[in-house]
């Protein structure tokens, strides 16, 4: 990668909301290019670092997954507030993805069904404040916060992610086209 | 295939209707209307019964039934009340009346009462803007609604008083002719125009039409003679004359008055058109909201038949046979588009056809068909009587003759105003007593929104073209709400055929609602214009092409009305996140801090 | 063919396109190897003009290339940034209007809606999702219907009516409530006259009407639009026929 020498490393934060971490796995699939990337960026809050909150202002946020519960909203807002550029990373972040297939169901009925006692006589929906409450629907990231870029794919392939990141890190508008642009 | 059964009672009510329509599938819209009148709604069972009786696919009956707003699949009660929801009804306070009735009858909008007696809902403009707020009860128009009248109606419904026993005063529809010119001010002598046309001969009448330069009054302004000649030159037969009385454009009601008090001219215009192009059959496509006109118009036609103005050898011309039948619409604005109207006449959902071919060569049943507006046909009688040259001298060079405006909104004297083409907006405002107008919506929701600085412009095809609607907004009005009302109208009326209109009108409505909720930002302003750039050039018919006009006009001319609603941040979700948690919160029995979401991070 | 005569040719983006009288702009373009995006067109069926993806500018006026006849000398604008921007918006509209979850759809890789979105570089559906509640009908032994993915192109309606002579499918409702209905007393596909041999069972450009038991038979990488983007498969688009079973393919066309 012919990136210009950067006086400081770009800070990247990543998260997986209502996703499967598949996009993160695909990210790791860029393999040896990780080393190249490591020379240019450092990771802030991310499953990769296990940092729990954004420690300072980030340049780039990669958000995997849709928004399905209150915790997702808090995380997403934190990343949005602390990042210059926020990317909807992968199919679920872009359109809700497979988790959004619950959207035609009433969330109340789902909960009642799932938490019914074995004999069916009562429901015992957990009320622990530690547990995030479910939203009525699973929302794409861009319906909750402003999104700067979209990177579709389930997951986006390692090459797609690499192309996207290298475009971005070298100051180009990211462009994903055939054969890298995939929704599946 | 199993035969679907309906109850003996329903079957016995449906049978005479089918018989009257000779089991003709192309009468499906008319059959459905009458069946609903007889049995209140058209269940899937009833629909299947009709399909089998008419020997058409079940899906075809569903397709037609589900298209029209006034056909119901589920029971909506024996009394079906619809509140006209044009912006002029809004301005006259229809929402408070609606809520009052909903409360009195303990009803939710669109849902029938527990006893299956009554339902209330909103509907598109019913064409009573000069005497609103208006409602429809089982498609019968009631004007000048007040809280007191709502109470009286609630009592009548609760007392299950049949509609024809309700006070006649409720159903009074006034003409409100405020300024009469050539058309509205001249007495009508039955048969004279037809005789005059016949005296001119077919070629002669067409020549006069050409000289007159008469252009269609439905809005598009196509030259009538060109239409007629193309139909006349089409080789196929029979040919048809269709009078488009599907006056659905919000704010317009001139055709209603013409049909109520000038029907002779309308029908004689059709006879003259038939004579000129060689048509043998005519249809009046009357919007369902004007059901109350059906009986008087049928009676008028009977009188014309008795007078030899319809039927065989009209005017003593051997072989000039022509008759007119009336078809009713059922709540679909798009049927004002001529090919959608023809689809509806053929018993189908009113989706506009691909053009070409145009109706003049391939219209009703694929045969040459002239579709003319009610007012246009009235003008034809003037040309027959006085000649094209005389007619051409009135108005402007490109817009000859007079134009009737349906004036409503913030003015002292709403009603009909007839002017020679070329009249300035300011003149109309002065005549109707609109001192403090800040805007005029000309030609309805699909038309143009003019601001004060444009009041010097003229009503004419070459300047401000119009189908007749003229809605005035005073300084107390909020033009954002006007545009939002129209955005809702188009989303409700889109036929669904083409992508840009089917989806784009809904997206536009949602964005307007988002802004109304205080959730809009500059982003939404850009989105509105982006949608308009797809709707306008990309839609299949005039509905979609014009659906974004009012929004685009008001964004440009009344931007502060939008901007004062915008949030200062760069983005706000369209929905309330905390409310989106409410169902789970309630089921988990929680109300702790973590069970709530604030508006921002 | 004379290269100077306008009598049997017109231009698309400056390129000369020959045509035979009666051909639409789209038919002539595809025959000449020029791609115009489209969804509701199929060479075996009558032009329809509802998806509006093929909207081009003909002598300065917008029109559907699939319904407008080719005329001598007309100048057509097609592959322009403005038109492609509009097409991308139309695709986004179709994506948010239904429930299009590509990762879980058998049609992925063979889907024209998806292929068009790839080709026009639509990276997100952009608008607010409607997430409509739409039914799935699995009552037919050989074919299933998932209206979540329906784009209202009416190819099935036309194929059933005009090729199969059956009227199994029709478009009902209005505006956003538009939906395909099945012609049977119950409204279910299993009670309809649809047969696995029908063109209507195979014509769907998206994953709304699918044949059972053949899902995912073609591995990723070998599907219709994996190798080449749709815009480079003009020959396929122009010459394809509704693939039914080999025996039934000879008649009708």
JSON list of C-alpha atoms in Angstrom, two decimals, chain B residues 97-266:
[
{"chain": "B", "resi": 97, "resn": "UNK", "atom": "CA", "xyz": [-65.31, 17.17, 13.96]},
{"chain": "B", "resi": 98, "resn": "UNK", "atom": "CA", "xyz": [-63.80, 13.79, 13.22]},
{"chain": "B", "resi": 99, "resn": "UNK", "atom": "CA", "xyz": [-62.50, 13.43, 16.75]},
{"chain": "B", "resi": 100, "resn": "UNK", "atom": "CA", "xyz": [-65.82, 14.50, 18.12]},
{"chain": "B", "resi": 101, "resn": "UNK", "atom": "CA", "xyz": [-67.65, 11.86, 16.14]},
{"chain": "B", "resi": 102, "resn": "UNK", "atom": "CA", "xyz": [-65.06, 9.20, 17.00]},
{"chain": "B", "resi": 103, "resn": "UNK", "atom": "CA", "xyz": [-65.53, 10.00, 20.67]},
{"chain": "B", "resi": 104, "resn": "UNK", "atom": "CA", "xyz": [-69.30, 10.09, 20.52]},
{"chain": "B", "resi": 105, "resn": "UNK", "atom": "CA", "xyz": [-69.52, 6.80, 18.68]},
{"chain": "B", "resi": 106, "resn": "UNK", "atom": "CA", "xyz": [-66.52, 5.33, 20.57]},
{"chain": "B", "resi": 107, "resn": "UNK", "atom": "CA", "xyz": [-64.75, 4.48, 17.34]},
{"chain": "B", "resi": 108, "resn": "UNK", "atom": "CA", "xyz": [-61.20, 4.11, 16.17]},
{"chain": "B", "resi": 109, "resn": "UNK", "atom": "CA", "xyz": [-60.49, 5.37, 12.65]},
{"chain": "B", "resi": 110, "resn": "UNK", "atom": "CA", "xyz": [-61.04, 2.69, 10.03]},
{"chain": "B", "resi": 111, "resn": "UNK", "atom": "CA", "xyz": [-62.46, 0.19, 12.52]},
{"chain": "B", "resi": 112, "resn": "UNK", "atom": "CA", "xyz": [-66.06, -0.84, 12.67]},
{"chain": "B", "resi": 113, "resn": "UNK", "atom": "CA", "xyz": [-67.97, -0.49, 15.96]},
{"chain": "B", "resi": 114, "resn": "UNK", "atom": "CA", "xyz": [-68.36, -3.60, 18.09]},
{"chain": "B", "resi": 115, "resn": "UNK", "atom": "CA", "xyz": [-71.98, -3.94, 17.05]},
{"chain": "B", "resi": 116, "resn": "UNK", "atom": "CA", "xyz": [-70.98, -3.77, 13.37]},
{"chain": "B", "resi": 117, "resn": "UNK", "atom": "CA", "xyz": [-73.08, -0.65, 12.87]},
{"chain": "B", "resi": 118, "resn": "UNK", "atom": "CA", "xyz": [-70.72, 2.13, 11.92]},
{"chain": "B", "resi": 119, "resn": "UNK", "atom": "CA", "xyz": [-67.17, 3.07, 11.01]},
{"chain": "B", "resi": 120, "resn": "UNK", "atom": "CA", "xyz": [-65.47, 6.39, 10.39]},
{"chain": "B", "resi": 121, "resn": "UNK", "atom": "CA", "xyz": [-62.38, 7.27, 8.46]},
{"chain": "B", "resi": 122, "resn": "UNK", "atom": "CA", "xyz": [-60.87, 9.95, 6.30]},
{"chain": "B", "resi": 123, "resn": "UNK", "atom": "CA", "xyz": [-60.96, 10.07, 2.51]},
{"chain": "B", "resi": 124, "resn": "UNK", "atom": "CA", "xyz": [-59.51, 12.23, -0.25]},
{"chain": "B", "resi": 125, "resn": "UNK", "atom": "CA", "xyz": [-61.16, 15.50, -1.28]},
{"chain": "B", "resi": 126, "resn": "UNK", "atom": "CA", "xyz": [-64.85, 14.98, -2.02]},
{"chain": "B", "resi": 127, "resn": "UNK", "atom": "CA", "xyz": [-65.26, 18.09, -4.15]},
{"chain": "B", "resi": 128, "resn": "UNK", "atom": "CA", "xyz": [-67.27, 20.15, -1.66]},
{"chain": "B", "resi": 129, "resn": "UNK", "atom": "CA", "xyz": [-64.50, 22.58, -0.78]},
{"chain": "B", "resi": 130, "resn": "UNK", "atom": "CA", "xyz": [-66.74, 25.65, -1.07]},
{"chain": "B", "resi": 131, "resn": "UNK", "atom": "CA", "xyz": [-69.17, 24.21, 1.48]},
{"chain": "B", "resi": 132, "resn": "UNK", "atom": "CA", "xyz": [-67.00, 22.04, 3.68]},
{"chain": "B", "resi": 133, "resn": "UNK", "atom": "CA", "xyz": [-66.13, 20.43, 5.90]},
{"chain": "B", "resi": 134, "resn": "UNK", "atom": "CA", "xyz": [-67.81, 17.63, 4.04]},
{"chain": "B", "resi": 135, "resn": "UNK", "atom": "CA", "xyz": [-68.37, 13.98, 4.71]},
{"chain": "B", "resi": 136, "resn": "UNK", "atom": "CA", "xyz": [-69.68, 10.97, 2.85]},
{"chain": "B", "resi": 137, "resn": "UNK", "atom": "CA", "xyz": [-72.08, 8.54, 4.45]},
{"chain": "B", "resi": 138, "resn": "UNK", "atom": "CA", "xyz": [-72.29, 5.43, 2.31]},
{"chain": "B", "resi": 139, "resn": "UNK", "atom": "CA", "xyz": [-70.93, 7.64, -0.46]},
{"chain": "B", "resi": 140, "resn": "UNK", "atom": "CA", "xyz": [-73.72, 10.21, -0.05]},
{"chain": "B", "resi": 141, "resn": "UNK", "atom": "CA", "xyz": [-72.30, 13.70, 0.31]},
{"chain": "B", "resi": 142, "resn": "UNK", "atom": "CA", "xyz": [-73.15, 15.79, 3.38]},
{"chain": "B", "resi": 143, "resn": "UNK", "atom": "CA", "xyz": [-71.89, 19.36, 3.42]},
{"chain": "B", "resi": 144, "resn": "UNK", "atom": "CA", "xyz": [-71.33, 22.18, 5.92]},
{"chain": "B", "resi": 145, "resn": "UNK", "atom": "CA", "xyz": [-70.48, 19.96, 8.84]},
{"chain": "B", "resi": 146, "resn": "UNK", "atom": "CA", "xyz": [-70.59, 21.45, 12.31]},
{"chain": "B", "resi": 147, "resn": "UNK", "atom": "CA", "xyz": [-70.30, 19.97, 15.78]},
{"chain": "B", "resi": 148, "resn": "UNK", "atom": "CA", "xyz": [-74.07, 20.13, 16.02]},
{"chain": "B", "resi": 149, "resn": "UNK", "atom": "CA", "xyz": [-74.49, 18.30, 12.75]},
{"chain": "B", "resi": 150, "resn": "UNK", "atom": "CA", "xyz": [-72.04, 15.65, 13.95]},
{"chain": "B", "resi": 151, "resn": "UNK", "atom": "CA", "xyz": [-74.21, 15.15, 17.03]},
{"chain": "B", "resi": 152, "resn": "UNK", "atom": "CA", "xyz": [-77.34, 14.88, 14.93]},
{"chain": "B", "resi": 153, "resn": "UNK", "atom": "CA", "xyz": [-75.69, 12.34, 12.66]},
{"chain": "B", "resi": 154, "resn": "UNK", "atom": "CA", "xyz": [-74.47, 10.30, 15.62]},
{"chain": "B", "resi": 155, "resn": "UNK", "atom": "CA", "xyz": [-78.04, 10.18, 16.92]},
{"chain": "B", "resi": 156, "resn": "UNK", "atom": "CA", "xyz": [-79.40, 9.14, 13.53]},
{"chain": "B", "resi": 157, "resn": "UNK", "atom": "CA", "xyz": [-76.82, 6.39, 13.26]},
{"chain": "B", "resi": 158, "resn": "UNK", "atom": "CA", "xyz": [-77.36, 5.16, 16.79]},
{"chain": "B", "resi": 159, "resn": "UNK", "atom": "CA", "xyz": [-81.10, 5.21, 16.11]},
{"chain": "B", "resi": 160, "resn": "UNK", "atom": "CA", "xyz": [-80.41, 3.23, 12.93]},
{"chain": "B", "resi": 161, "resn": "UNK", "atom": "CA", "xyz": [-82.44, 5.68, 10.86]},
{"chain": "B", "resi": 162, "resn": "UNK", "atom": "CA", "xyz": [-82.14, 4.81, 7.17]},
{"chain": "B", "resi": 163, "resn": "UNK", "atom": "CA", "xyz": [-80.11, 7.29, 5.18]},
{"chain": "B", "resi": 164, "resn": "UNK", "atom": "CA", "xyz": [-83.02, 8.35, 2.98]},
{"chain": "B", "resi": 165, "resn": "UNK", "atom": "CA", "xyz": [-84.90, 9.44, 6.11]},
{"chain": "B", "resi": 166, "resn": "UNK", "atom": "CA", "xyz": [-82.17, 11.83, 7.19]},
{"chain": "B", "resi": 167, "resn": "UNK", "atom": "CA", "xyz": [-82.94, 15.55, 6.90]},
{"chain": "B", "resi": 168, "resn": "UNK", "atom": "CA", "xyz": [-82.73, 16.66, 3.29]},
{"chain": "B", "resi": 169, "resn": "UNK", "atom": "CA", "xyz": [-80.91, 19.79, 4.40]},
{"chain": "B", "resi": 170, "resn": "UNK", "atom": "CA", "xyz": [-77.86, 17.65, 5.23]},
{"chain": "B", "resi": 171, "resn": "UNK", "atom": "CA", "xyz": [-77.54, 16.65, 1.60]},
{"chain": "B", "resi": 172, "resn": "UNK", "atom": "CA", "xyz": [-77.99, 20.11, 0.14]},
{"chain": "B", "resi": 173, "resn": "UNK", "atom": "CA", "xyz": [-75.24, 20.93, -2.32]},
{"chain": "B", "resi": 174, "resn": "UNK", "atom": "CA", "xyz": [-75.10, 24.52, -3.48]},
{"chain": "B", "resi": 175, "resn": "UNK", "atom": "CA", "xyz": [-73.81, 25.73, -6.83]},
{"chain": "B", "resi": 176, "resn": "UNK", "atom": "CA", "xyz": [-72.25, 28.89, -5.42]},
{"chain": "B", "resi": 177, "resn": "UNK", "atom": "CA", "xyz": [-71.79, 30.50, -8.81]},
{"chain": "B", "resi": 178, "resn": "UNK", "atom": "CA", "xyz": [-70.10, 33.82, -8.05]},
{"chain": "B", "resi": 179, "resn": "UNK", "atom": "CA", "xyz": [-69.01, 34.97, -11.45]},
{"chain": "B", "resi": 180, "resn": "UNK", "atom": "CA", "xyz": [-70.74, 33.79, -14.59]},
{"chain": "B", "resi": 181, "resn": "UNK", "atom": "CA", "xyz": [-69.52, 34.33, -18.11]},
{"chain": "B", "resi": 182, "resn": "UNK", "atom": "CA", "xyz": [-70.16, 32.60, -21.41]},
{"chain": "B", "resi": 183, "resn": "UNK", "atom": "CA", "xyz": [-70.89, 29.15, -19.98]},
{"chain": "B", "resi": 184, "resn": "UNK", "atom": "CA", "xyz": [-72.40, 29.72, -16.57]},
{"chain": "B", "resi": 185, "resn": "UNK", "atom": "CA", "xyz": [-74.27, 32.86, -17.56]},
{"chain": "B", "resi": 186, "resn": "UNK", "atom": "CA", "xyz": [-76.02, 31.77, -20.74]},
{"chain": "B", "resi": 187, "resn": "UNK", "atom": "CA", "xyz": [-79.38, 30.02, -20.64]},
{"chain": "B", "resi": 188, "resn": "UNK", "atom": "CA", "xyz": [-79.49, 26.58, -22.16]},
{"chain": "B", "resi": 189, "resn": "UNK", "atom": "CA", "xyz": [-81.99, 25.69, -24.85]},
{"chain": "B", "resi": 190, "resn": "UNK", "atom": "CA", "xyz": [-82.15, 21.90, -25.03]},
{"chain": "B", "resi": 191, "resn": "UNK", "atom": "CA", "xyz": [-81.28, 20.46, -28.40]},
{"chain": "B", "resi": 192, "resn": "UNK", "atom": "CA", "xyz": [-80.24, 23.72, -29.99]},
{"chain": "B", "resi": 193, "resn": "UNK", "atom": "CA", "xyz": [-76.50, 23.01, -29.91]},
{"chain": "B", "resi": 194, "resn": "UNK", "atom": "CA", "xyz": [-76.97, 19.49, -31.30]},
{"chain": "B", "resi": 195, "resn": "UNK", "atom": "CA", "xyz": [-79.13, 20.85, -34.12]},
{"chain": "B", "resi": 196, "resn": "UNK", "atom": "CA", "xyz": [-76.56, 23.54, -34.82]},
{"chain": "B", "resi": 197, "resn": "UNK", "atom": "CA", "xyz": [-73.79, 20.96, -35.04]},
{"chain": "B", "resi": 198, "resn": "UNK", "atom": "CA", "xyz": [-75.81, 18.77, -37.35]},
{"chain": "B", "resi": 199, "resn": "UNK", "atom": "CA", "xyz": [-76.53, 21.80, -39.53]},
{"chain": "B", "resi": 200, "resn": "UNK", "atom": "CA", "xyz": [-72.78, 22.36, -39.82]},
{"chain": "B", "resi": 201, "resn": "UNK", "atom": "CA", "xyz": [-72.23, 18.75, -40.85]},
{"chain": "B", "resi": 202, "resn": "UNK", "atom": "CA", "xyz": [-69.51, 16.45, -39.56]},
{"chain": "B", "resi": 203, "resn": "UNK", "atom": "CA", "xyz": [-66.71, 18.10, -41.49]},
{"chain": "B", "resi": 204, "resn": "UNK", "atom": "CA", "xyz": [-68.09, 21.52, -40.76]},
{"chain": "B", "resi": 205, "resn": "UNK", "atom": "CA", "xyz": [-68.26, 20.88, -37.03]},
{"chain": "B", "resi": 206, "resn": "UNK", "atom": "CA", "xyz": [-64.71, 19.56, -36.98]},
{"chain": "B", "resi": 207, "resn": "UNK", "atom": "CA", "xyz": [-63.59, 22.61, -38.93]},
{"chain": "B", "resi": 208, "resn": "UNK", "atom": "CA", "xyz": [-65.23, 24.88, -36.34]},
{"chain": "B", "resi": 209, "resn": "UNK", "atom": "CA", "xyz": [-63.53, 22.94, -33.57]},
{"chain": "B", "resi": 210, "resn": "UNK", "atom": "CA", "xyz": [-60.20, 23.53, -35.25]},
{"chain": "B", "resi": 211, "resn": "UNK", "atom": "CA", "xyz": [-60.92, 27.23, -35.66]},
{"chain": "B", "resi": 212, "resn": "UNK", "atom": "CA", "xyz": [-61.91, 27.51, -32.03]},
{"chain": "B", "resi": 213, "resn": "UNK", "atom": "CA", "xyz": [-58.56, 26.14, -30.83]},
{"chain": "B", "resi": 214, "resn": "UNK", "atom": "CA", "xyz": [-60.42, 24.67, -27.86]},
{"chain": "B", "resi": 215, "resn": "UNK", "atom": "CA", "xyz": [-58.06, 22.95, -25.47]},
{"chain": "B", "resi": 216, "resn": "UNK", "atom": "CA", "xyz": [-58.93, 20.31, -22.89]},
{"chain": "B", "resi": 217, "resn": "UNK", "atom": "CA", "xyz": [-60.05, 21.66, -19.54]},
{"chain": "B", "resi": 218, "resn": "UNK", "atom": "CA", "xyz": [-58.82, 18.65, -17.56]},
{"chain": "B", "resi": 219, "resn": "UNK", "atom": "CA", "xyz": [-55.43, 20.23, -17.08]},
{"chain": "B", "resi": 220, "resn": "UNK", "atom": "CA", "xyz": [-53.21, 18.91, -19.85]},
{"chain": "B", "resi": 221, "resn": "UNK", "atom": "CA", "xyz": [-54.64, 21.31, -22.40]},
{"chain": "B", "resi": 222, "resn": "UNK", "atom": "CA", "xyz": [-54.50, 19.03, -25.42]},
{"chain": "B", "resi": 223, "resn": "UNK", "atom": "CA", "xyz": [-56.25, 20.50, -28.47]},
{"chain": "B", "resi": 224, "resn": "UNK", "atom": "CA", "xyz": [-59.69, 18.94, -28.61]},
{"chain": "B", "resi": 225, "resn": "UNK", "atom": "CA", "xyz": [-60.04, 19.02, -32.39]},
{"chain": "B", "resi": 226, "resn": "UNK", "atom": "CA", "xyz": [-56.79, 17.09, -32.81]},
{"chain": "B", "resi": 227, "resn": "UNK", "atom": "CA", "xyz": [-58.12, 14.39, -30.51]},
{"chain": "B", "resi": 228, "resn": "UNK", "atom": "CA", "xyz": [-61.43, 14.23, -32.32]},
{"chain": "B", "resi": 229, "resn": "UNK", "atom": "CA", "xyz": [-59.85, 14.10, -35.75]},
{"chain": "B", "resi": 230, "resn": "UNK", "atom": "CA", "xyz": [-57.49, 11.31, -34.76]},
{"chain": "B", "resi": 231, "resn": "UNK", "atom": "CA", "xyz": [-60.41, 9.30, -33.45]},
{"chain": "B", "resi": 232, "resn": "UNK", "atom": "CA", "xyz": [-62.47, 10.02, -36.53]},
{"chain": "B", "resi": 233, "resn": "UNK", "atom": "CA", "xyz": [-59.59, 8.90, -38.77]},
{"chain": "B", "resi": 234, "resn": "UNK", "atom": "CA", "xyz": [-59.05, 5.69, -36.82]},
{"chain": "B", "resi": 235, "resn": "UNK", "atom": "CA", "xyz": [-60.33, 2.80, -38.88]},
{"chain": "B", "resi": 236, "resn": "UNK", "atom": "CA", "xyz": [-61.67, 0.57, -36.13]},
{"chain": "B", "resi": 237, "resn": "UNK", "atom": "CA", "xyz": [-65.27, 0.64, -34.94]},
{"chain": "B", "resi": 238, "resn": "UNK", "atom": "CA", "xyz": [-67.27, 1.18, -32.87]},
{"chain": "B", "resi": 239, "resn": "UNK", "atom": "CA", "xyz": [-65.98, 4.45, -31.51]},
{"chain": "B", "resi": 240, "resn": "UNK", "atom": "CA", "xyz": [-66.65, 5.80, -28.05]},
{"chain": "B", "resi": 241, "resn": "UNK", "atom": "CA", "xyz": [-67.08, 9.16, -26.39]},
{"chain": "B", "resi": 242, "resn": "UNK", "atom": "CA", "xyz": [-66.14, 9.27, -22.73]},
{"chain": "B", "resi": 243, "resn": "UNK", "atom": "CA", "xyz": [-66.87, 12.20, -20.50]},
{"chain": "B", "resi": 244, "resn": "UNK", "atom": "CA", "xyz": [-64.32, 12.34, -17.72]},
{"chain": "B", "resi": 245, "resn": "UNK", "atom": "CA", "xyz": [-66.26, 13.38, -14.63]},
{"chain": "B", "resi": 246, "resn": "UNK", "atom": "CA", "xyz": [-63.79, 11.83, -12.22]},
{"chain": "B", "resi": 247, "resn": "UNK", "atom": "CA", "xyz": [-63.13, 15.22, -10.73]},
{"chain": "B", "resi": 248, "resn": "UNK", "atom": "CA", "xyz": [-60.67, 14.10, -8.10]},
{"chain": "B", "resi": 249, "resn": "UNK", "atom": "CA", "xyz": [-58.14, 16.90, -8.08]},
{"chain": "B", "resi": 250, "resn": "UNK", "atom": "CA", "xyz": [-58.18, 18.33, -4.56]},
{"chain": "B", "resi": 251, "resn": "UNK", "atom": "CA", "xyz": [-59.91, 21.68, -4.50]},
{"chain": "B", "resi": 252, "resn": "UNK", "atom": "CA", "xyz": [-61.88, 21.40, -7.69]},
{"chain": "B", "resi": 253, "resn": "UNK", "atom": "CA", "xyz": [-65.67, 21.12, -7.89]},
{"chain": "B", "resi": 254, "resn": "UNK", "atom": "CA", "xyz": [-66.69, 22.86, -11.11]},
{"chain": "B", "resi": 255, "resn": "UNK", "atom": "CA", "xyz": [-67.65, 19.62, -12.86]},
{"chain": "B", "resi": 256, "resn": "UNK", "atom": "CA", "xyz": [-69.98, 18.82, -9.98]},
{"chain": "B", "resi": 257, "resn": "UNK", "atom": "CA", "xyz": [-71.82, 22.10, -10.57]},
{"chain": "B", "resi": 258, "resn": "UNK", "atom": "CA", "xyz": [-71.87, 21.61, -14.32]},
{"chain": "B", "resi": 259, "resn": "UNK", "atom": "CA", "xyz": [-73.39, 18.16, -13.88]},
{"chain": "B", "resi": 260, "resn": "UNK", "atom": "CA", "xyz": [-75.82, 19.38, -11.26]},
{"chain": "B", "resi": 261, "resn": "UNK", "atom": "CA", "xyz": [-77.11, 22.44, -13.13]},
{"chain": "B", "resi": 262, "resn": "UNK", "atom": "CA", "xyz": [-75.72, 22.32, -16.68]},
{"chain": "B", "resi": 263, "resn": "UNK", "atom": "CA", "xyz": [-76.03, 18.61, -17.51]},
{"chain": "B", "resi": 264, "resn": "UNK", "atom": "CA", "xyz": [-77.73, 19.38, -20.82]},
{"chain": "B", "resi": 265, "resn": "UNK", "atom": "CA", "xyz": [-74.60, 21.05, -22.09]},
{"chain": "B", "resi": 266, "resn": "UNK", "atom": "CA", "xyz": [-72.37, 18.22, -20.97]}
]
